[in-house]
Structures are given as structure tokens and as C-alpha cells.
Short mmCIF file of C-alpha atoms in Angstrom, two decimals:
data_model
loop_
_atom_site.label_atom_id
_atom_site.label_comp_id
_atom_site.label_asym_id
_atom_site.label_seq_id
_atom_site.Cartn_x
_atom_site.Cartn_y
_atom_site.Cartn_z
CA MET Q 63 -80.47 -53.01 142.82
CA LYS Q 64 -83.52 -52.25 144.90
CA VAL Q 65 -83.49 -49.45 147.45
CA SER Q 66 -85.99 -49.68 150.23
CA ALA Q 67 -88.52 -46.93 150.95
CA ARG Q 68 -87.17 -46.63 154.49
CA LEU Q 69 -83.57 -45.84 153.36
CA VAL Q 70 -84.93 -43.19 150.91
CA GLY Q 71 -86.96 -41.53 153.66
CA THR Q 72 -83.89 -41.57 155.96
CA TYR Q 73 -81.73 -39.71 153.29
CA LEU Q 74 -84.48 -37.32 152.57
CA PHE Q 75 -84.92 -36.47 156.35
CA LEU Q 76 -81.13 -35.88 156.76
CA PHE Q 77 -81.00 -33.60 153.73
CA THR Q 78 -83.95 -31.57 154.93
CA TYR Q 79 -82.46 -31.28 158.41
CA ILE Q 80 -79.10 -30.09 157.21
CA PHE Q 81 -80.55 -27.49 154.90
CA PHE Q 82 -82.80 -26.18 157.71
CA GLN Q 83 -80.00 -25.91 160.13
CA PHE Q 84 -77.81 -24.04 157.48
CA PHE Q 85 -80.62 -21.65 156.68
CA ARG Q 86 -81.35 -21.11 160.44
CA SER Q 87 -77.57 -20.32 161.11
CA ALA Q 88 -77.45 -17.89 158.17
CA TYR Q 89 -80.59 -16.13 159.39
CA VAL Q 90 -79.56 -15.82 163.02
CA ALA Q 91 -76.23 -14.41 161.92
CA LEU Q 92 -77.83 -11.90 159.58
CA MET Q 93 -80.22 -10.76 162.27
CA ALA Q 94 -77.52 -10.45 164.83
CA LYS Q 95 -75.42 -8.40 162.47
CA THR Q 96 -78.35 -6.09 161.70
CA ASP Q 97 -79.10 -5.61 165.40
CA GLU Q 98 -75.41 -4.91 166.14
CA ASP Q 99 -75.22 -2.44 163.35
CA GLU Q 100 -78.41 -0.78 164.49
CA ASP Q 101 -76.70 -0.33 167.93
CA ILE Q 102 -73.71 1.46 166.22
CA PRO Q 103 -74.31 5.19 165.85
CA PRO Q 104 -72.90 7.09 162.94
CA PHE Q 105 -69.33 8.44 163.52
CA PRO Q 106 -68.08 11.91 163.00
CA ASP Q 107 -66.55 12.73 159.61
CA THR Q 108 -63.97 15.24 160.61
CA LEU Q 109 -60.86 14.90 162.85
CA GLN Q 110 -62.02 17.72 165.18
CA ASP Q 111 -65.47 16.13 165.58
CA PHE Q 112 -63.64 12.99 166.54
CA GLU Q 113 -61.93 15.13 169.24
CA TYR Q 114 -58.50 14.37 167.93
CA TYR Q 115 -55.67 16.43 166.40
CA PHE Q 116 -51.95 16.12 165.32
CA ASN Q 117 -49.60 17.96 167.56
CA GLU Q 118 -46.25 19.67 166.70
CA GLU Q 119 -44.59 16.33 166.68
CA ARG Q 120 -47.26 15.21 164.15
CA LYS Q 121 -48.62 12.70 166.58
CA LEU Q 122 -52.37 11.98 167.00
CA ARG Q 123 -53.56 13.12 170.23
CA HIS Q 124 -56.99 13.66 172.00
CA LEU Q 125 -58.09 17.28 172.12
CA GLU Q 126 -59.11 17.24 175.90
CA THR Q 127 -56.81 14.66 177.39
CA ASP Q 128 -53.75 14.87 175.00
CA GLU Q 129 -53.57 11.04 175.18
CA PRO Q 130 -52.85 8.85 172.14
CA PHE Q 131 -55.59 7.12 170.24
CA ASN Q 132 -57.52 4.65 172.24
CA PHE Q 133 -58.77 1.78 170.23
CA VAL Q 134 -60.83 -0.05 172.96
CA VAL Q 135 -63.69 2.37 173.70
CA LYS Q 136 -66.29 -0.30 174.42
CA PRO Q 137 -64.68 -3.57 175.83
CA ASP Q 138 -67.87 -5.53 175.46
CA ASN Q 139 -68.45 -4.37 171.82
CA PRO Q 140 -65.37 -5.20 169.64
CA LYS Q 141 -67.31 -4.57 166.52
CA PHE Q 142 -68.10 -0.92 167.62
CA ASN Q 143 -64.44 -0.47 168.34
CA GLN Q 144 -63.42 -1.72 164.87
CA LYS Q 145 -66.06 0.48 163.08
CA ARG Q 146 -64.82 3.46 164.99
CA TYR Q 147 -61.29 2.76 163.97
CA GLU Q 148 -62.17 2.40 160.31
CA ALA Q 149 -64.09 5.65 160.42
CA LEU Q 150 -61.21 7.41 161.76
CA GLY Q 151 -59.05 5.88 159.11
CA ASN Q 152 -61.24 7.40 156.43
CA ILE Q 153 -60.80 10.77 158.07
CA ILE Q 154 -57.04 10.25 158.16
CA THR Q 155 -57.06 9.45 154.41
CA GLU Q 156 -58.70 12.89 153.69
CA HIS Q 157 -56.27 14.52 156.01
CA VAL Q 158 -53.31 13.23 154.22
CA TYR Q 159 -54.82 14.16 150.84
CA LYS Q 160 -54.95 17.70 152.21
CA LEU Q 161 -51.26 17.70 153.30
CA LEU Q 162 -50.37 16.60 149.83
CA GLU Q 163 -52.27 19.50 148.41
CA ASP Q 164 -50.55 21.85 150.86
CA ARG Q 165 -47.38 20.83 149.21
CA HIS Q 166 -48.74 21.95 145.84
CA LEU Q 167 -49.39 18.45 144.51
CA LYS Q 168 -52.33 18.17 142.25
CA LYS Q 169 -55.07 15.63 142.06
CA ILE Q 170 -55.00 14.03 138.64
CA ASN Q 171 -58.14 12.11 137.49
CA ILE Q 172 -57.89 8.83 135.48
CA PRO Q 173 -58.84 7.61 133.03
CA VAL Q 174 -57.91 10.86 131.33
CA GLU Q 175 -60.60 10.86 128.75
CA ALA Q 176 -63.45 9.49 130.76
CA ASP Q 177 -67.08 10.07 129.89
CA PRO Q 178 -69.05 12.41 132.27
CA ASP Q 179 -71.03 9.42 133.71
CA GLU Q 180 -67.96 7.15 133.90
CA PRO Q 181 -66.41 6.44 137.26
CA THR Q 182 -62.81 7.88 137.85
CA CYS Q 183 -60.11 7.77 140.51
CA PHE Q 184 -57.11 9.92 141.07
CA PHE Q 185 -53.49 10.17 141.99
CA TYR Q 186 -51.17 13.10 142.92
CA MET Q 187 -48.44 14.86 140.99
CA SER Q 188 -46.34 17.91 141.74
CA GLU Q 189 -47.14 20.90 139.44
CA ASP Q 190 -44.01 20.62 137.21
CA ALA Q 191 -43.41 16.91 137.46
CA LEU Q 192 -43.62 16.29 133.73
CA ASP Q 193 -41.13 18.98 133.01
CA LYS Q 194 -38.42 17.95 135.40
CA GLU Q 195 -35.24 16.10 134.50
CA LYS Q 196 -35.64 13.78 137.45
CA LEU Q 197 -38.92 12.09 138.59
CA LEU Q 198 -39.71 10.34 141.90
CA ILE Q 199 -42.58 7.72 141.93
CA LEU Q 200 -44.01 6.59 145.26
CA ILE Q 201 -46.10 3.37 145.42
CA HIS Q 202 -47.77 2.21 148.60
CA GLY Q 203 -48.81 -1.31 149.52
CA ASN Q 204 -52.21 -3.23 149.38
CA GLY Q 205 -55.17 -2.83 151.55
CA VAL Q 206 -56.79 0.35 153.03
CA VAL Q 207 -53.97 2.81 152.43
CA ARG Q 208 -54.32 5.45 149.89
CA ALA Q 209 -52.12 8.02 148.17
CA GLY Q 210 -49.46 9.45 150.48
CA GLN Q 211 -49.72 6.68 153.06
CA TRP Q 212 -47.36 3.80 154.05
CA ALA Q 213 -49.35 2.49 156.91
CA ARG Q 214 -52.69 3.72 158.46
CA ARG Q 215 -51.84 2.08 161.78
CA LEU Q 216 -48.48 4.03 162.08
CA ILE Q 217 -50.33 7.22 161.32
CA ILE Q 218 -52.83 6.67 164.02
CA ASN Q 219 -50.64 5.04 166.71
CA ASP Q 220 -47.15 6.55 165.95
CA CYS Q 221 -46.88 9.66 163.80
CA LEU Q 222 -47.37 11.18 160.38
CA ASP Q 223 -43.71 10.84 159.45
CA SER Q 224 -43.51 7.09 159.91
CA GLY Q 225 -46.86 6.36 158.50
CA THR Q 226 -47.01 8.61 155.45
CA GLN Q 227 -44.90 9.32 152.37
CA LEU Q 228 -44.59 12.95 153.33
CA PRO Q 229 -40.82 12.77 154.31
CA PHE Q 230 -40.12 11.14 150.90
CA ILE Q 231 -42.01 13.77 149.11
CA ASP Q 232 -40.30 16.58 150.93
CA TRP Q 233 -36.95 15.06 150.20
CA GLY Q 234 -37.75 14.64 146.46
CA ILE Q 235 -38.88 18.28 146.12
CA LYS Q 236 -35.76 19.50 147.86
CA GLU Q 237 -33.59 17.47 145.60
CA GLY Q 238 -35.28 18.84 142.43
CA TYR Q 239 -37.48 15.84 141.57
CA GLY Q 240 -40.88 15.92 139.96
CA VAL Q 241 -43.05 13.87 142.27
CA ILE Q 242 -45.82 11.31 141.44
CA VAL Q 243 -47.75 9.72 144.27
CA ALA Q 244 -49.68 6.57 143.09
CA ASN Q 245 -53.18 5.65 144.48
CA THR Q 246 -53.25 2.10 143.34
CA ASN Q 247 -55.90 0.82 145.75
CA TYR Q 248 -58.62 3.13 144.48
CA ASN Q 249 -60.28 0.69 142.13
CA THR Q 250 -64.06 1.28 142.38
CA ALA Q 251 -66.44 4.24 142.04
CA ASN Q 252 -66.42 6.47 145.07
CA ASP Q 253 -63.75 4.16 146.63
CA THR Q 254 -66.33 1.84 147.94
CA LYS Q 255 -66.25 -1.91 148.17
CA ASP Q 256 -69.43 -2.54 145.92
CA GLY Q 257 -68.80 0.39 143.61
CA GLU Q 258 -68.41 0.01 139.84
CA GLU Q 259 -64.96 -0.85 138.70
CA ILE Q 260 -62.84 2.07 137.25
CA MET Q 261 -61.45 1.46 133.82
CA GLY Q 262 -57.66 1.78 133.79
CA SER Q 263 -57.59 1.28 137.63
CA ARG Q 264 -59.38 -2.05 138.21
CA SER Q 265 -56.36 -3.28 140.05
CA PRO Q 266 -53.19 -1.89 141.58
CA GLU Q 267 -51.15 -3.10 138.54
CA GLU Q 268 -53.54 -1.53 136.10
CA HIS Q 269 -53.65 1.69 137.95
CA MET Q 270 -49.80 2.04 137.82
CA LYS Q 271 -49.74 1.16 134.10
CA THR Q 272 -52.25 3.81 133.31
CA VAL Q 273 -50.25 6.38 135.24
CA TRP Q 274 -47.07 5.33 133.43
CA GLN Q 275 -48.54 5.24 129.98
CA SER Q 276 -50.57 8.37 130.26
CA PHE Q 277 -48.02 10.56 132.21
CA VAL Q 278 -44.59 9.21 132.80
CA GLN Q 279 -43.94 8.17 129.29
CA LYS Q 280 -44.75 11.65 128.09
CA SER Q 281 -42.65 13.30 130.67
CA LYS Q 282 -39.28 14.97 129.97
CA ALA Q 283 -37.73 13.01 132.79
CA SER Q 284 -34.46 11.19 131.76
CA TYR Q 285 -33.93 9.96 135.33
CA ILE Q 286 -36.70 8.15 137.15
CA GLY Q 287 -36.53 6.71 140.71
CA ILE Q 288 -39.10 4.45 142.22
CA VAL Q 289 -39.80 3.68 145.98
CA ALA Q 290 -42.34 0.99 146.60
CA HIS Q 291 -43.52 -0.74 149.73
CA SER Q 292 -44.88 -4.29 150.29
CA TYR Q 293 -47.29 -5.15 147.47
CA GLY Q 294 -46.07 -1.98 145.71
CA GLY Q 295 -43.02 -4.15 144.85
CA VAL Q 296 -45.24 -6.52 142.96
CA VAL Q 297 -46.83 -3.55 141.13
CA THR Q 298 -43.44 -2.25 140.28
CA LEU Q 299 -42.09 -5.61 138.99
CA ASP Q 300 -45.24 -6.01 136.81
CA LEU Q 301 -44.58 -2.56 135.41
CA ALA Q 302 -40.87 -3.35 134.67
CA ILE Q 303 -41.76 -6.59 132.95
CA ASP Q 304 -44.09 -4.66 130.55
CA HIS Q 305 -41.72 -1.72 130.05
CA ILE Q 306 -38.13 -3.08 130.50
CA ASP Q 307 -36.72 -1.10 127.70
CA GLU Q 308 -37.97 2.10 129.16
CA PHE Q 309 -36.74 0.97 132.59
CA ARG Q 310 -33.25 0.31 131.32
CA ASP Q 311 -33.17 3.67 129.64
CA ARG Q 312 -34.81 5.94 132.20
CA VAL Q 313 -35.20 4.31 135.68
CA PHE Q 314 -31.93 4.57 137.71
CA ALA Q 315 -33.13 3.01 140.87
CA VAL Q 316 -35.91 0.84 142.43
CA ALA Q 317 -35.86 1.08 146.18
CA LEU Q 318 -38.24 -1.55 147.88
CA THR Q 319 -39.25 -1.84 151.46
CA ASP Q 320 -40.23 -5.34 152.58
CA SER Q 321 -41.50 -6.17 149.04
CA VAL Q 322 -43.48 -9.29 148.37
CA HIS Q 323 -42.65 -9.48 144.74
CA SER Q 324 -41.61 -12.81 143.09
CA PHE Q 325 -39.51 -13.06 139.86
CA SER Q 326 -40.65 -16.67 139.35
CA HIS Q 327 -44.28 -16.24 140.01
CA GLN Q 328 -44.43 -13.05 137.92
CA TYR Q 329 -42.58 -14.60 135.13
CA ALA Q 330 -39.68 -12.00 134.88
CA ASP Q 331 -37.11 -12.80 132.19
CA ASP Q 332 -33.40 -12.40 132.40
CA SER Q 333 -33.45 -8.85 131.22
CA VAL Q 334 -35.63 -7.86 134.12
CA ILE Q 335 -33.67 -9.75 136.55
CA ASP Q 336 -30.40 -8.24 135.41
CA PHE Q 337 -32.01 -4.80 135.69
CA TYR Q 338 -32.89 -5.46 139.30
CA ARG Q 339 -29.52 -6.80 140.08
CA GLN Q 340 -27.90 -3.66 138.97
CA ARG Q 341 -30.44 -0.98 140.05
CA GLY Q 342 -32.69 -2.48 142.66
CA LYS Q 343 -32.42 -3.04 146.38
CA ASN Q 344 -34.93 -4.31 149.05
CA TRP Q 345 -34.91 -3.26 152.59
CA ALA Q 346 -36.47 -6.27 154.34
CA SER Q 347 -37.77 -6.50 157.88
CA SER Q 348 -34.99 -7.90 160.04
CA LEU Q 349 -33.47 -7.67 163.53
CA ASP Q 350 -30.04 -7.22 161.99
CA VAL Q 351 -28.42 -3.67 161.82
CA LEU Q 352 -29.69 -1.44 159.15
CA ASP Q 353 -28.16 -2.16 155.73
CA THR Q 354 -26.82 -5.52 156.73
CA ASP Q 355 -26.70 -7.81 153.69
CA LEU Q 356 -29.36 -10.57 153.88
CA ASP Q 357 -29.91 -13.86 152.15
CA SER Q 358 -32.33 -13.07 149.45
CA HIS Q 359 -33.79 -16.73 149.27
CA SER Q 360 -33.39 -17.05 145.51
CA ASP Q 361 -34.58 -13.42 145.07
CA PHE Q 362 -32.33 -11.79 142.46
CA CYS Q 363 -32.74 -8.25 143.91
CA PRO Q 364 -30.15 -7.26 146.43
CA THR Q 365 -31.66 -7.45 149.90
CA VAL Q 366 -30.51 -5.69 153.11
CA SER Q 367 -32.02 -5.30 156.58
CA ALA Q 368 -34.40 -2.43 157.26
CA GLY Q 369 -33.26 -2.27 160.76
CA THR Q 370 -36.66 -3.41 162.09
CA GLU Q 371 -38.72 -6.47 162.33
CA LYS Q 372 -42.10 -4.50 161.86
CA HIS Q 373 -43.24 -4.81 158.23
CA GLU Q 374 -45.17 -1.47 158.23
CA TYR Q 375 -42.18 0.35 159.71
CA THR Q 376 -39.63 -0.69 157.13
CA SER Q 377 -40.07 2.37 154.75
CA TYR Q 378 -39.42 4.89 157.66
CA SER Q 379 -36.57 2.97 159.26
CA SER Q 380 -34.68 2.62 156.05
CA MET Q 381 -35.58 6.16 154.74
CA LYS Q 382 -32.00 7.74 154.97
CA SER Q 383 -30.43 4.69 153.50
CA ILE Q 384 -32.95 4.89 150.64
CA PHE Q 385 -32.07 8.62 150.02
CA LYS Q 386 -28.39 7.71 149.89
CA PHE Q 387 -28.97 4.79 147.55
CA MET Q 388 -31.16 7.00 145.17
CA SER Q 389 -28.59 9.68 145.06
CA GLU Q 390 -25.73 7.25 144.32
CA LYS Q 391 -27.59 5.52 141.54
CA TYR Q 392 -28.75 8.78 140.00
CA GLN Q 393 -25.10 9.89 139.87
CA GLU Q 394 -24.05 6.64 138.36
CA MET Q 395 -26.56 6.85 135.53
CA LYS Q 396 -25.96 10.55 135.01
CA LYS Q 397 -22.20 10.05 134.52
CA ALA Q 398 -22.74 7.08 132.31
CA ALA Q 399 -25.15 9.19 130.16
CA GLU Q 400 -22.70 12.05 130.10
CA GLY Q 401 -19.98 9.68 129.00
CA GLU Q 402 -22.15 8.56 126.06
CA GLU Q 403 -22.92 12.07 125.17
CA THR Q 404 -19.18 12.90 125.21
CA LYS Q 405 -18.37 9.88 122.93
CA THR Q 406 -21.15 10.96 120.59
CA SER Q 407 -19.92 14.65 120.57
CA VAL Q 408 -16.35 13.38 119.86
CA LYS Q 409 -17.50 11.15 117.13
CA GLU Q 410 -19.51 13.93 115.49
CA SER Q 411 -16.56 16.35 115.80
CA LEU Q 412 -14.28 13.90 114.16
CA GLU Q 413 -16.68 13.28 111.37
CA GLU Q 414 -17.06 16.94 110.79
CA LYS Q 415 -13.30 17.46 110.88
CA THR Q 416 -12.97 14.63 108.34
CA ASP Q 417 -15.48 16.26 106.05
CA THR Q 418 -13.75 19.61 106.30
CA GLU Q 419 -10.32 18.17 105.69
CA GLY Q 420 -11.70 16.20 102.81
CA THR Q 421 -13.12 19.44 101.37
CA ARG Q 422 -9.82 21.25 101.93
CA SER Q 423 -7.85 18.43 100.45
CA GLN Q 424 -10.09 18.38 97.43
CA GLU Q 425 -9.59 22.10 96.97
CA GLU Q 426 -5.83 21.86 97.42
CA SER Q 427 -5.75 19.07 94.86
CA GLU Q 428 -7.64 21.16 92.41
CA ALA Q 429 -5.24 24.05 93.07
CA ASN Q 430 -2.24 21.78 92.56
CA ASP Q 431 -3.68 20.38 89.26
CA THR Q 432 -4.08 23.93 87.94
CA GLU Q 433 -0.61 24.86 89.01
CA LYS Q 434 0.70 21.74 87.35
CA ILE Q 435 -1.10 22.47 84.14
CA ASN Q 436 0.18 26.09 84.21
CA SER Q 437 3.73 24.87 84.83
CA VAL Q 438 3.57 22.35 82.01
CA THR Q 439 2.19 24.98 79.67
CA LYS Q 440 5.03 27.30 80.62
CA GLY Q 441 7.51 24.48 80.15
CA LYS Q 442 6.25 23.70 76.78
CA GLU Q 443 6.74 27.39 75.77
CA GLU Q 444 10.21 27.43 77.05
CA ILE Q 445 11.10 24.16 75.18
CA SER Q 446 9.59 25.64 71.97
CA MET Q 447 11.82 28.75 72.41
CA SER Q 448 14.87 26.56 73.07
CA LYS Q 449 14.10 24.56 69.84
CA ASP Q 450 13.96 27.82 67.80
CA ILE Q 451 17.15 29.09 69.32
CA LEU Q 452 18.92 25.71 68.61
CA LYS Q 453 17.70 25.74 64.97
CA ALA Q 454 18.97 29.22 64.56
CA ASP Q 455 22.38 28.33 66.04
CA VAL Q 456 22.72 25.28 63.84
CA SER Q 457 21.73 27.33 60.76
CA GLY Q 458 24.35 29.91 61.76
CA GLU Q 459 27.10 27.32 62.00
CA LYS Q 460 26.20 25.85 58.71
CA SER Q 461 26.32 29.16 57.00
CA SER Q 462 29.68 29.97 58.53
CA THR Q 463 31.14 26.70 57.44
CA GLU Q 464 29.94 27.33 53.84
CA LYS Q 465 31.76 30.65 53.83
CA GLY Q 466 34.96 29.46 55.28
CA LYS Q 467 35.55 26.10 53.68
CA ASP Q 468 32.77 25.68 51.22
CA VAL Q 469 32.07 22.42 53.10
CA GLU Q 470 28.49 21.48 53.95
CA VAL Q 471 28.30 19.90 57.38
CA PRO Q 472 25.07 17.88 57.75
CA MET Q 473 23.15 18.21 60.96
CA SER Q 474 23.97 15.13 63.08
CA GLN Q 475 21.31 12.56 64.07
CA SER Q 476 21.71 13.55 67.69
CA GLU Q 477 20.82 17.16 67.09
CA GLU Q 478 17.70 16.10 65.15
CA ASP Q 479 16.89 13.84 67.98
CA ILE Q 480 17.25 16.69 70.45
CA LEU Q 481 14.74 18.80 68.50
CA ASP Q 482 12.26 16.04 68.27
CA ILE Q 483 12.46 14.32 71.75
CA GLU Q 484 9.31 14.68 73.89
CA VAL Q 485 8.73 13.60 77.48
CA SER Q 486 5.57 13.13 79.41
CA VAL Q 487 4.56 14.55 82.77
CA THR Q 488 2.94 12.08 85.14
CA ASP Q 489 0.92 12.64 88.15
CA ASN Q 490 1.65 11.25 91.58
CA GLU Q 491 0.03 7.90 90.76
CA GLY Q 492 2.03 7.43 87.70
CA ASN Q 493 -0.75 8.28 85.22
CA GLU Q 494 0.32 9.98 82.05
CA GLU Q 495 -1.13 13.52 81.90
CA ILE Q 496 0.36 15.93 79.40
CA PRO Q 497 3.15 15.19 76.83
CA MET Q 498 5.98 17.77 76.64
CA SER Q 499 9.37 18.30 75.10
CA GLN Q 500 12.31 17.24 77.26
CA ASP Q 501 13.97 20.07 79.19
CA PHE Q 502 17.61 20.74 78.73
CA SER Q 503 19.91 21.41 81.72
CA SER Q 504 23.49 22.61 82.22
CA SER Q 505 24.52 19.10 83.17
CA GLN Q 506 23.85 17.75 79.58
CA THR Q 507 26.78 17.54 77.13
CA ASP Q 508 26.51 19.77 74.12
CA VAL Q 509 28.37 19.14 70.78
CA ASP Q 510 30.47 22.03 69.51
CA MET Q 511 30.14 21.98 65.90
CA ASN Q 512 33.11 24.37 65.37
CA SER Q 513 35.61 22.15 67.29
CA GLN Q 514 37.02 19.33 65.10
CA ASP Q 515 40.23 17.63 64.95
CA PRO Q 516 42.50 17.86 61.85
CA ASP Q 517 41.20 14.59 60.55
CA GLY Q 518 37.73 15.98 60.36
CA LYS Q 519 36.57 14.03 63.36
CA GLN Q 520 34.39 15.71 65.87
CA LYS Q 521 35.93 16.61 69.25
CA GLU Q 522 33.95 16.32 72.41
CA GLU Q 523 34.29 19.09 74.86
CA LEU Q 524 33.60 18.15 78.49
#
């Protein structure tokens, strides 16, 4: 097929025009962004320089006017307003870190054995967290929030209590928990968008696995409770799938707030689903009254209302219900564990008693055998003496007969049998042990050799 030169020229012109327009648009946008950024001065890096503070109600207020935070400073420059808000957000992050440290939580770097030139990140942990019997783990959602925060917008526009994890931390410490505060969104060097990825924390899921494997697994905690918000529910489910045996043995409760996890998309098997059915609960955003049961839409985790339709507010609005849930689940698992310990203790006690009784029975059996042997030996001696006496009596009777009548009376067969009869002593199982001569009792009939009738026949004396 022949293609005319005119058609080729048309296609070439169109391609050139489109490429030029695309390049021109990109260039104009880049120059506009550069000019706009040049018009934005650097922002302060402290809360005071920003002219804001947190009052006694822990609400952000302006130092001079005592007014809440005002987002729109320049109505004609929305980019400036957004940049200012982000700069304040970075200051809030550092402020919350300080509040964690004021509660004696330590900053822990990961990876643990990083090289000096290797980028690291950190999370927070109470001083004795790894030595406590109970451990509370807090996991925030995705985005700009960092350790100790639920929602930056609430911290700035509402208060510290609703926007941070501080009330949960305070409750945990009061209840005797060790506390771990994850920092799952810290994934690159210096926490910058274009920074080098941090090994062991390249994603929220990897960050939590590193914390679990390097610290939680090695802790003394027998009872672990987890509270996770939004994407933190995805992170928690991912962790449960990889460590379901440990979750069944040590995690007594998983409290989720408006979680976006998915059992099907995350390929959770029946063992994980069963765990969530028994020990999990999700407080979802809803206009229904707090703790009202909700349709979980094929989600196997029990779901109730958080008492608010605001996603970011669900952790704070359901806080007291979560505390109650955690306490109840902890008691359930503790009682179950104590029941198992009691069964084990009773079993060991019975085994020890059985061993002791077995030893005692063996000793008693040996003593009975010794006593039996002694008795048999004594019986044999008595029978031997009886035989001697009987022989002597028979001899005496014979001598007397010879003197009186000069008639020799032979020993009867029964007398010979009496002297020669032997019996056997058997044990309890019927096994022959020691042969011995038969004992004679007063109930046996003796033959009086001196008592005869006139015809010379023997007379029995009853």
C-alpha cells in the first residue's frame, strides 16, 4: 500500500505540535511552581515562633489573640496556607515526641544493628516495657501522622487528647502495662520524601514486624493488647498472619478504630479469622449510639459503632469502651491461663503422689516378704520340734508296750505320714514360694496308741 507524502507530512506536523504543547505546558507549570515557592518565605520551626501554644485544656491557641488555629491566612494564596499548615504539623510532631519523653518513654532506633552510615528510624517504648507481664502496643494510621498521634488535624483544630495517643498511654501506664508506640510511617532517611529507604522500616508493615521480632518477641509479657487506627488495622492483620501462633498464645485483645483491613485481600486463613472473632473488635464510624452492633459486611471481626461519623475521631470517641474491652479480655485470658496452670499443678501433684505411693508400696512389699520369710522359717523350726516330740512319744509308747505285754506295736502308716507331710506356702498370686511341713492344730484328731478295745482293734477318741 502506497502512502502519500502529504499524509506523512500531516502526521509529522500533528506529532510535533502535540509534543510542543506538552513540553510548553510542563515548562509553564514548573516555572509557576518555582515562582510561587519563591514567594513563600521560610516558616518558623518552633511552636512559640509560630505564635501558638497549648492551653490548660490542651487546645492550640494563638499567643496574642487566644484564638484557635486559622488555616486561611492568605485567601489569594492557597498554596501558602497549605505550606504553613504543613510546617506547623512538623512542629506538632516534635512537640508530641517531647510529650512522650516527658512520660519517660524512650526513643528506640531500628534497625538495631545498623551501620554508622546506615539510615535509621525510631519508635517509643516505656522504660520497663520488656519486663512487664502486660504490654500495650499502639499503632497509628497511614499518612503524615507519626508516633503518638492519631490525627494531626484533631491536634491542631480540636485538642491533644482527641488527636494523640496520650490518653491511651496514660491509661496503660496506670494499669501496669509496658507501652510500645509504633512509628510505622517513618520509612525514609531523615523522614523525608526523597530520603533513602530504611531497612526494616521500608513500609508500615515492615516497621511493625521489625518492632515485633526485635523487641516484643523477646519481652517477658504473657499478655499483649493492641490498639490500632485506620491503616494500623491492616498492619496489625499482616502481623497476625505472620505470627498467628504467638498471637493466640500472647495477644489477649485487638481493638481497632475504623480499620480498613481486609481478610480476603490480605489472604487471612481460618486460624487468623477465628482469632479475630474471639479477641478482636472494630469501632467503626457511624451515627449509631456507641457500641451498637453493626453489620460487618463480610468482615469476620465483630464491629460496633464508635459513636461518631468522623473517621479521625473514632479512637477518642470509643476510648472508654476500648479500655473496658481490653480489661475484660485480659481477665478472660488470665483466668484461662491460671486454669491451665492449676490443671498442670494438679497433674504434677498426682504424678508425684503416685510415685511416692509406688515407692512406699514397694518398701511395704519388701517388708512383708521379709516378714513372711521369717514367719516361714519360724514355722519350719516349730514343725521340726513337733516332729521330734512326736517321735519321742511314739518311741516311749513302744517301749511301754514291750514292757507290759511283750507285744510290738508297729507305727501306723498315718503316723509316718504325719511325720513326712510337707506343705507349701504361696504368695498372694498363688506362686509357690517356700515348702514347709504341715502345721498341726488342736482341731486335728490324734490317735491314742494306749487306747485299744479287747479285740486289739484301735479305738478312736473324739
